[in-house]
Short mmCIF file of C-alpha atoms and ligand atoms in Angstrom, two decimals:
data_model
loop_
_atom_site.label_atom_id
_atom_site.label_comp_id
_atom_site.label_asym_id
_atom_site.label_seq_id
_atom_site.Cartn_x
_atom_site.Cartn_y
_atom_site.Cartn_z
CA MET N 758 22.83 -0.55 7.52
CA THR N 759 20.22 0.73 9.96
CA ARG N 760 16.78 -0.65 9.36
CA THR N 761 13.83 1.67 8.61
CA ASN N 762 10.70 1.32 10.68
CA VAL N 763 7.66 1.02 8.44
CA ALA N 764 3.92 0.44 8.77
CA VAL N 765 1.81 -1.17 6.04
CA PHE N 766 -1.85 -0.17 5.62
CA ALA N 767 -4.22 -2.65 3.94
CA SER N 768 -7.96 -3.21 3.47
CA GLY N 769 -8.14 -6.61 1.78
CA SER N 770 -6.11 -9.60 0.69
CA GLY N 771 -2.65 -8.23 1.46
CA SER N 772 -0.66 -9.92 -1.26
CA ASN N 773 1.56 -6.82 -1.56
CA PHE N 774 1.99 -6.78 2.18
CA GLU N 775 3.03 -10.44 1.98
CA ALA N 776 5.62 -9.76 -0.75
CA ILE N 777 7.10 -6.90 1.36
CA ALA N 778 7.12 -9.05 4.54
CA GLN N 779 8.89 -11.81 2.65
CA ALA N 780 11.52 -9.37 1.36
CA ALA N 781 12.11 -7.98 4.84
CA HIS N 782 12.42 -11.51 6.19
CA ASP N 783 14.87 -12.51 3.46
CA GLY N 784 17.02 -9.46 4.11
CA GLU N 785 16.23 -8.08 0.69
CA LEU N 786 14.79 -4.92 2.26
CA ALA N 787 16.33 -3.26 5.31
CA ILE N 788 12.95 -2.56 6.96
CA ASP N 789 11.22 -3.53 10.14
CA ILE N 790 7.51 -3.81 9.64
CA GLN N 791 6.41 -2.45 12.97
CA LEU N 792 2.77 -3.04 12.35
CA LEU N 793 -0.04 -3.67 9.89
CA ILE N 794 -2.95 -1.27 10.03
CA VAL N 795 -6.26 -2.38 8.52
CA ASP N 796 -9.61 -0.61 8.29
CA LYS N 797 -11.69 -3.78 7.94
CA GLU N 798 -12.07 -6.51 10.56
CA ASP N 799 -12.24 -9.25 7.93
CA ALA N 800 -9.22 -8.24 5.84
CA TYR N 801 -7.27 -11.39 4.90
CA ALA N 802 -4.06 -9.37 5.39
CA ILE N 803 -4.61 -9.91 9.15
CA GLU N 804 -4.08 -13.64 8.64
CA ARG N 805 -0.94 -13.07 6.71
CA ALA N 806 0.39 -10.77 9.50
CA LYS N 807 -0.20 -13.49 12.08
CA LYS N 808 1.98 -15.87 10.05
CA TRP N 809 4.82 -13.36 10.05
CA GLY N 810 4.37 -12.35 13.70
CA ILE N 811 3.62 -8.76 12.71
CA PRO N 812 1.31 -6.93 15.12
CA THR N 813 -1.94 -5.75 13.58
CA LYS N 814 -4.19 -2.87 14.58
CA VAL N 815 -7.70 -2.69 13.29
CA TYR N 816 -9.24 0.79 13.13
CA VAL N 817 -12.78 0.90 11.74
CA PRO N 818 -13.43 4.44 10.54
CA LYS N 819 -17.23 4.28 11.05
CA MET N 820 -16.66 3.82 14.78
CA TYR N 821 -15.28 7.37 14.89
CA GLU N 822 -17.11 10.69 14.84
CA SER N 823 -14.86 12.00 12.08
CA LYS N 824 -12.07 11.11 9.73
CA GLU N 825 -9.80 13.33 11.74
CA ALA N 826 -10.52 11.44 15.00
CA TYR N 827 -9.84 8.15 13.25
CA GLU N 828 -6.59 9.39 11.76
CA ARG N 829 -5.51 10.82 15.09
CA ASP N 830 -5.75 7.34 16.61
CA VAL N 831 -3.80 5.83 13.75
CA LEU N 832 -1.14 8.54 13.97
CA GLN N 833 -0.69 7.93 17.68
CA GLN N 834 0.04 4.29 16.90
CA LEU N 835 2.53 5.23 14.17
CA ASN N 836 4.29 7.61 16.55
CA ALA N 837 4.39 4.97 19.26
CA HIS N 838 6.17 2.66 16.85
CA HIS N 839 8.52 5.38 15.49
CA VAL N 840 7.31 4.67 11.99
CA GLU N 841 9.39 6.50 9.36
CA LEU N 842 7.69 5.29 6.19
CA VAL N 843 4.04 4.39 5.61
CA ILE N 844 3.36 1.89 2.83
CA LEU N 845 -0.22 1.73 1.58
CA ALA N 846 -0.88 -1.67 0.06
CA GLY N 847 -4.50 -1.97 -1.03
CA TYR N 848 -5.73 0.56 1.54
CA MET N 849 -9.00 1.55 0.00
CA ARG N 850 -9.37 4.99 1.54
CA LEU N 851 -8.38 8.54 0.75
CA VAL N 852 -5.81 9.74 3.28
CA GLY N 853 -6.86 12.88 5.18
CA LYS N 854 -5.00 15.94 6.43
CA THR N 855 -3.98 14.54 9.79
CA LEU N 856 -1.94 11.71 8.32
CA LEU N 857 -0.81 13.66 5.27
CA ASP N 858 0.61 16.50 7.33
CA ALA N 859 2.50 14.02 9.52
CA TYR N 860 3.84 11.85 6.67
CA GLU N 861 4.16 14.13 3.69
CA GLY N 862 6.86 12.70 1.37
CA ARG N 863 7.03 9.59 3.61
CA MET N 864 3.84 7.80 2.53
CA ILE N 865 3.63 5.70 -0.64
CA ASN N 866 0.96 3.84 -2.51
CA ILE N 867 0.78 1.25 -5.25
CA HIS N 868 -1.85 1.38 -7.97
CA PRO N 869 -2.62 -1.24 -10.61
CA SER N 870 -2.47 0.98 -13.74
CA LEU N 871 -0.10 3.30 -15.50
CA LEU N 872 -1.24 6.52 -13.84
CA PRO N 873 -2.66 8.95 -14.80
CA SER N 874 -4.69 6.38 -16.71
CA PHE N 875 -7.40 4.52 -14.79
CA PRO N 876 -7.20 5.99 -11.29
CA GLY N 877 -9.64 4.91 -8.57
CA LYS N 878 -11.35 1.60 -8.06
CA ASP N 879 -11.30 -1.38 -10.39
CA ALA N 880 -8.35 -0.08 -12.42
CA ILE N 881 -7.66 -3.40 -14.05
CA GLY N 882 -11.29 -3.82 -15.06
CA GLN N 883 -11.29 -0.29 -16.43
CA ALA N 884 -8.25 -1.04 -18.53
CA VAL N 885 -9.61 -4.34 -19.90
CA ARG N 886 -13.01 -2.81 -20.70
CA HIS N 887 -11.34 0.12 -22.41
CA GLY N 888 -9.49 -2.27 -24.63
CA VAL N 889 -6.01 -0.88 -23.99
CA LYS N 890 -3.24 -3.32 -25.03
CA VAL N 891 -0.86 -2.44 -22.27
CA THR N 892 -1.42 -1.51 -18.68
CA GLY N 893 0.87 -1.62 -15.64
CA VAL N 894 1.63 -0.61 -12.12
CA THR N 895 2.53 2.74 -10.52
CA VAL N 896 4.17 3.43 -7.16
CA HIS N 897 3.69 7.01 -6.04
CA TYR N 898 3.87 9.33 -3.06
CA VAL N 899 0.51 9.99 -1.46
CA ASP N 900 -1.17 13.37 -1.65
CA SER N 901 -4.78 14.44 -0.97
CA GLY N 902 -6.04 13.30 -4.41
CA MET N 903 -7.11 9.94 -5.69
CA ASP N 904 -3.94 8.26 -7.01
CA THR N 905 -2.46 11.61 -7.96
CA GLY N 906 0.85 12.02 -6.06
CA PRO N 907 4.36 12.27 -7.57
CA ILE N 908 5.33 9.05 -9.37
CA ILE N 909 8.27 7.03 -8.05
CA ALA N 910 8.19 4.01 -10.37
CA GLN N 911 6.14 2.49 -13.14
CA ARG N 912 6.25 -0.73 -15.12
CA ALA N 913 4.07 -1.96 -18.00
CA THR N 914 2.47 -5.34 -18.53
CA ASP N 915 0.25 -6.80 -21.23
CA VAL N 916 -3.50 -6.73 -21.08
CA VAL N 917 -5.09 -10.10 -21.86
CA PRO N 918 -8.02 -9.08 -24.13
CA ASN N 919 -11.38 -9.36 -22.43
CA ASP N 920 -9.89 -11.28 -19.54
CA ILE N 921 -9.79 -9.42 -16.20
CA GLU N 922 -8.57 -12.43 -14.29
CA ALA N 923 -5.60 -13.16 -16.50
CA THR N 924 -4.71 -9.49 -16.69
CA THR N 925 -4.90 -9.28 -12.87
CA LYS N 926 -2.35 -12.12 -12.65
CA ASN N 927 0.00 -10.17 -14.92
CA VAL N 928 -0.45 -6.98 -12.93
CA GLN N 929 0.01 -8.64 -9.55
CA ALA N 930 3.24 -10.28 -10.58
CA VAL N 931 4.57 -6.84 -11.54
CA GLU N 932 3.25 -5.24 -8.37
CA HIS N 933 5.04 -7.65 -6.04
CA GLU N 934 8.37 -6.90 -7.68
CA LEU N 935 7.99 -3.16 -8.41
CA TYR N 936 6.89 -2.31 -4.83
CA LYS N 937 10.04 -3.85 -3.44
CA GLU N 938 12.22 -2.03 -5.95
CA ALA N 939 10.56 1.32 -5.22
CA ILE N 940 10.97 0.85 -1.48
CA GLN N 941 14.61 -0.03 -1.98
CA GLN N 942 15.03 3.14 -4.08
CA ILE N 943 13.52 5.24 -1.23
CA LEU N 944 15.75 3.60 1.40
CA MET N 945 18.86 4.32 -0.66
CA ASN N 946 17.91 8.02 -0.97
CA LYS N 947 17.16 8.45 2.69
C1 GRF G 1972 -3.43 -3.95 -5.55
O1 GRF G 1972 -3.82 -4.16 -6.85
C2 GRF G 1972 -2.94 -2.54 -5.34
O2 GRF G 1972 -2.31 -2.00 -6.44
C3 GRF G 1972 -4.25 -1.80 -5.08
O3 GRF G 1972 -5.05 -2.68 -4.35
C4 GRF G 1972 -4.63 -4.02 -4.60
C5 GRF G 1972 -4.31 -4.68 -3.31
O4 GRF G 1972 -3.98 -6.05 -3.45
N1 GRF G 1972 -4.01 -0.55 -4.48
P1 GRF G 1972 -3.43 -6.84 -2.19
O5 GRF G 1972 -4.40 -6.63 -1.08
O6 GRF G 1972 -2.05 -6.31 -1.92
O7 GRF G 1972 -3.45 -8.28 -2.64
#
């Protein structure tokens, strides 16, 4: 089976990136992670990429005159690596037209709630504070909205009442499995 070239975008810890890198390494996913793209110099995901020998590119948007200029540089890098699928994994930024036009239907995101409930930042905190009993994880295609694109996969998990930390553990465990499954589903339908 030919392997698919992917890029992962992250802004923070990178635990989803790590789960995907592990699955690629174990032969569970037929992907080559060509590069990690981060928009923050101190993102811990960079350390994880070093461990896996995955090249990292840091693009800090505020160094650019516009979002378009920033995304043009990112796109050039994706093209140079023949990236076929872009995997957003904790990339805390709305994707603009330049990248959307180039990767429509080929860019996915993971969000820690059962969308359309609790989009945006602090989705787990939102769910716990709201007092819902069940939350979950959504993998979806990216469009110009905030966590609004067509849904690929969802899975529920329990909310631990008044406990964001414990609920986060539940959600993360689901995330690390569901993202792999959704990527596998996309590869099979390619
Ligand atoms: C995850 O909860 C993901 O769903 C959200 O951002 C978080 C990133 O976590 N989009 P990590 O950096 O992968 O650990």
